[in-house]
Amino acid sequence: VQLQASGGGLVQAGGSLRLSCAASGLNLDYYSIGWFRQAPGKEREWVSCRVGSDGSTFYADSVKGRFAISRDTAENTVHLQMNSLKPEDTAVYYCAADPGVCSDYLGQRYWGRGTLVTVSS
């Protein structure tokens, strides 16, 4: 099983980025994909999640209305569209997979490497 996160970069405040989490060796129908982030000097926090079985989506209050999580079935990839970015969104973003429903539990079964998002003011 491998999760490959990509799409990070440097963007000005108010801009957009789309992160991708490509899954191999994993049937996304049976796993929920979550996005987490860790800012410098802070603990890792949950951002968003998509349930594999029914497509339900969930968001942290801090990103609700600005971020959108979606799945590309053909590519076996989950995207995180991030709009109206703020400097406080600066962090390393990680995707993770866990069987069943979404949770903010840091003990997810599989983790990808992070991708850095930097939002300048």
Coordinates of N, CA and C in Angstrom, one line a residue, residues 11-118:
V11 N 1.9 29.9 -2.4 CA 0.8 30.7 -3.0 C 0.5 31.9 -2.1
Q12 N 0.0 32.9 -2.8 CA -0.3 34.1 -2.0 C -1.6 34.0 -1.3
A13 N -1.8 34.7 -0.2 CA -3.1 34.7 0.5 C -4.3 35.0 -0.5
G14 N -5.3 34.2 -0.4 CA -6.4 34.3 -1.3 C -6.4 33.4 -2.5
G15 N -5.2 32.8 -2.7 CA -5.1 31.9 -3.8 C -5.6 30.5 -3.5
S16 N -5.3 29.6 -4.5 CA -5.8 28.3 -4.5 C -4.7 27.3 -4.8
L17 N -4.9 26.1 -4.2 CA -4.0 24.9 -4.6 C -4.9 23.7 -4.5
R18 N -4.5 22.7 -5.3 CA -5.2 21.4 -5.2 C -4.2 20.3 -4.9
L19 N -4.4 19.7 -3.8 CA -3.6 18.6 -3.3 C -4.2 17.3 -3.9
S20 N -3.3 16.3 -4.1 CA -3.8 15.0 -4.6 C -3.1 13.9 -3.7
C21 N -3.9 12.9 -3.5 CA -3.4 11.7 -2.7 C -3.7 10.5 -3.6
A22 N -2.7 10.0 -4.3 CA -2.8 8.9 -5.1 C -2.6 7.6 -4.3
A23 N -3.5 6.7 -4.4 CA -3.5 5.5 -3.6 C -3.2 4.3 -4.5
S24 N -2.2 3.5 -4.1 CA -2.0 2.2 -4.8 C -2.0 1.1 -3.8
G25 N -2.6 0.0 -4.3 CA -2.7 -1.2 -3.4 C -3.8 -1.1 -2.4
L26 N -4.8 -0.2 -2.7 CA -5.8 0.1 -1.7 C -7.1 0.4 -2.5
N27 N -8.2 -0.3 -2.1 CA -9.5 0.0 -2.7 C -10.2 1.1 -1.9
L28 N -10.3 2.2 -2.5 CA -10.9 3.4 -1.8 C -12.3 3.2 -1.5
D29 N -13.0 2.2 -2.0 CA -14.4 1.9 -1.7 C -14.5 1.5 -0.2
Y30 N -13.4 1.0 0.3 CA -13.4 0.4 1.7 C -12.6 1.2 2.7
Y31 N -12.0 2.3 2.2 CA -11.2 3.1 3.1 C -11.6 4.6 3.0
S32 N -11.6 5.2 4.2 CA -11.7 6.7 4.2 C -10.4 7.3 4.1
I33 N -10.4 8.4 3.3 CA -9.1 9.2 3.1 C -9.3 10.5 3.9
G34 N -8.3 10.7 4.7 CA -8.3 12.0 5.5 C -7.1 12.8 5.1
W35 N -7.3 14.1 5.3 CA -6.2 15.0 5.1 C -5.9 15.6 6.5
F36 N -4.6 15.7 6.9 CA -4.1 16.2 8.1 C -3.1 17.3 7.7
R37 N -2.8 18.1 8.7 CA -1.7 19.1 8.5 C -1.0 19.4 9.7
Q38 N 0.3 19.7 9.6 CA 1.1 20.1 10.7 C 1.9 21.3 10.4
A39 N 1.6 22.4 11.2 CA 2.3 23.6 11.0 C 3.6 23.6 11.9
P40 N 4.6 24.4 11.6 CA 5.8 24.4 12.4 C 5.5 24.7 13.9
G41 N 6.0 23.8 14.7 CA 5.9 24.0 16.1 C 4.5 23.6 16.7
K42 N 3.7 23.0 15.8 CA 2.3 22.7 16.3 C 2.1 21.2 16.1
E43 N 1.0 20.7 16.7 CA 0.7 19.3 16.6 C 0.0 19.1 15.3
R44 N 0.0 17.8 14.8 CA -0.7 17.5 13.6 C -2.2 17.6 13.9
E45 N -3.0 18.1 12.9 CA -4.4 18.3 13.1 C -5.1 17.8 11.9
W46 N -6.3 17.3 12.2 CA -7.2 16.8 11.1 C -7.8 18.0 10.3
V47 N -7.9 17.8 9.0 CA -8.5 18.9 8.2 C -9.8 18.5 7.5
S48 N -9.8 17.3 6.9 CA -10.9 16.9 6.1 C -10.9 15.4 5.9
C49 N -12.0 14.8 5.5 CA -12.1 13.4 5.3 C -13.2 13.0 4.3
R50 N -13.0 12.0 3.6 CA -14.0 11.5 2.7 C -14.2 10.0 3.0
V51 N -15.4 9.6 3.2 CA -15.7 8.2 3.5 C -15.8 7.4 2.2
G52 N -15.0 6.3 2.1 CA -15.0 5.6 0.8 C -16.3 4.9 0.4
S53 N -17.0 4.4 1.4 CA -18.2 3.6 1.1 C -19.4 4.4 0.6
D54 N -19.5 5.7 1.1 CA -20.7 6.4 0.6 C -20.4 7.8 0.2
G55 N -19.1 8.2 0.2 CA -18.7 9.6 -0.3 C -19.0 10.7 0.6
S56 N -19.4 10.4 1.9 CA -19.7 11.5 2.8 C -18.4 12.3 3.1
T57 N -18.5 13.6 3.2 CA -17.3 14.4 3.4 C -17.5 15.2 4.7
F58 N -16.3 15.5 5.3 CA -16.3 16.2 6.6 C -15.1 17.2 6.6
Y59 N -15.3 18.3 7.3 CA -14.3 19.3 7.3 C -14.1 19.9 8.7
A60 N -12.9 20.3 9.0 CA -12.6 21.0 10.2 C -13.3 22.4 10.1
D61 N -13.7 23.0 11.2 CA -14.3 24.3 11.1 C -13.4 25.4 10.5
S62 N -12.1 25.2 10.7 CA -11.2 26.2 10.2 C -11.1 26.3 8.7
V63 N -11.6 25.2 8.0 CA -11.5 25.2 6.5 C -12.8 25.0 5.9
K64 N -13.9 24.9 6.6 CA -15.2 24.7 6.1 C -15.6 25.9 5.2
G65 N -16.1 25.5 4.0 CA -16.5 26.6 3.1 C -15.3 27.0 2.1
R66 N -14.1 26.6 2.5 CA -13.0 27.0 1.6 C -12.3 25.8 1.0
F67 N -12.3 24.7 1.6 CA -11.7 23.4 1.1 C -12.8 22.5 0.7
A68 N -12.5 21.7 -0.3 CA -13.4 20.6 -0.8 C -12.6 19.4 -1.1
I69 N -13.1 18.3 -0.6 CA -12.4 17.0 -0.8 C -13.3 16.2 -1.8
S70 N -12.6 15.5 -2.7 CA -13.3 14.7 -3.8 C -12.5 13.6 -4.2
R71 N -13.1 12.7 -4.9 CA -12.4 11.4 -5.3 C -12.5 11.3 -6.9
D72 N -11.4 11.0 -7.5 CA -11.3 10.6 -8.9 C -11.1 9.1 -8.9
T73 N -12.3 8.5 -9.2 CA -12.3 7.0 -9.2 C -11.3 6.4 -10.2
A74 N -11.3 7.0 -11.4 CA -10.5 6.4 -12.5 C -9.0 6.4 -12.1
E75 N -8.6 7.5 -11.4 CA -7.2 7.6 -11.0 C -6.9 7.1 -9.6
N76 N -7.9 6.6 -8.9 CA -7.8 6.1 -7.5 C -7.1 7.2 -6.7
T77 N -7.6 8.4 -6.8 CA -6.9 9.5 -6.2 C -8.0 10.3 -5.4
V78 N -7.6 10.9 -4.3 CA -8.5 11.8 -3.6 C -7.8 13.2 -3.6
H79 N -8.6 14.2 -4.0 CA -8.1 15.6 -4.1 C -8.6 16.4 -2.9
L80 N -7.8 17.4 -2.6 CA -8.2 18.5 -1.7 C -8.1 19.8 -2.3
Q81 N -9.2 20.4 -2.8 CA -9.2 21.7 -3.4 C -9.2 22.7 -2.3
M82 N -8.2 23.6 -2.3 CA -8.1 24.6 -1.2 C -8.2 26.0 -1.8
N83 N -9.2 26.7 -1.5 CA -9.5 28.0 -2.0 C -9.4 29.0 -0.9
S84 N -9.3 30.3 -1.2 CA -9.2 31.4 -0.2 C -8.2 31.1 0.8
L85 N -7.0 30.7 0.4 CA -6.0 30.3 1.4 C -5.5 31.4 2.2
K86 N -5.2 31.1 3.5 CA -4.8 32.1 4.5 C -3.4 31.7 4.9
P87 N -2.6 32.7 5.4 CA -1.3 32.3 6.0 C -1.3 31.2 7.0
E88 N -2.4 31.2 7.8 CA -2.5 30.2 8.8 C -2.8 28.8 8.3
D89 N -3.0 28.7 7.0 CA -3.1 27.3 6.3 C -1.7 26.8 6.0
T90 N -0.7 27.5 6.2 CA 0.7 27.1 6.0 C 1.0 25.9 6.9
A91 N 1.4 24.8 6.2 CA 1.7 23.5 7.0 C 2.2 22.5 6.0
V92 N 2.7 21.4 6.5 CA 2.9 20.2 5.7 C 1.5 19.4 5.8
Y93 N 1.0 19.1 4.6 CA -0.2 18.4 4.5 C 0.0 16.9 4.2
Y94 N -0.7 16.0 5.0 CA -0.5 14.6 4.8 C -1.9 14.0 4.5
C95 N -1.9 12.9 3.7 CA -3.1 12.2 3.5 C -2.9 10.8 4.2
A96 N -4.0 10.3 4.7 CA -4.0 9.0 5.4 C -5.2 8.2 5.1
A97 N -5.1 6.9 5.2 CA -6.2 6.0 4.9 C -6.5 5.1 6.1
D98 N -7.8 4.9 6.3 CA -8.2 4.1 7.4 C -9.5 3.3 7.0
P99 N -9.6 2.1 7.4 CA -10.8 1.4 7.0 C -12.1 1.9 7.7
G100 N -13.2 1.9 6.9 CA -14.4 2.4 7.5 C -14.7 3.9 7.5
V101 N -15.2 4.4 8.6 CA -15.7 5.7 8.6 C -14.5 6.7 8.9
C102 N -14.8 8.0 8.7 CA -13.8 9.0 9.0 C -13.6 9.2 10.5
S103 N -12.4 9.6 10.8 CA -12.1 10.0 12.2 C -10.9 10.9 12.2
D104 N -10.7 11.6 13.3 CA -9.5 12.5 13.4 C -8.4 11.8 14.2
Y105 N -8.5 10.5 14.3 CA -7.6 9.7 15.0 C -6.2 9.7 14.3
L106 N -5.1 10.1 15.0 CA -3.8 10.1 14.4 C -3.3 8.7 14.1
G107 N -3.9 7.7 14.6 CA -3.4 6.4 14.4 C -4.0 5.7 13.2
Q108 N -4.1 6.5 12.1 CA -4.6 6.0 10.8 C -3.7 4.8 10.3
R109 N -4.3 3.9 9.6 CA -3.6 2.7 9.2 C -2.4 3.0 8.3
Y110 N -2.7 3.9 7.3 CA -1.7 4.2 6.3 C -1.5 5.7 6.2
W111 N -0.3 6.1 6.0 CA 0.1 7.5 5.9 C 0.9 7.7 4.6
G112 N 0.7 8.9 3.9 CA 1.5 9.3 2.9 C 2.6 10.2 3.4
R113 N 3.6 10.5 2.6 CA 4.5 11.6 2.9 C 3.8 12.9 2.7
G114 N 4.3 13.9 3.4 CA 3.6 15.2 3.4 C 4.0 16.0 2.1
T115 N 3.2 17.0 1.9 CA 3.5 18.0 0.9 C 3.3 19.4 1.5
L116 N 4.3 20.2 1.3 CA 4.4 21.5 1.9 C 3.5 22.5 1.2
V117 N 2.7 23.2 2.0 CA 1.9 24.3 1.5 C 2.3 25.6 2.3
T118 N 2.7 26.6 1.5 CA 3.1 27.8 2.1 C 2.3 28.9 1.6

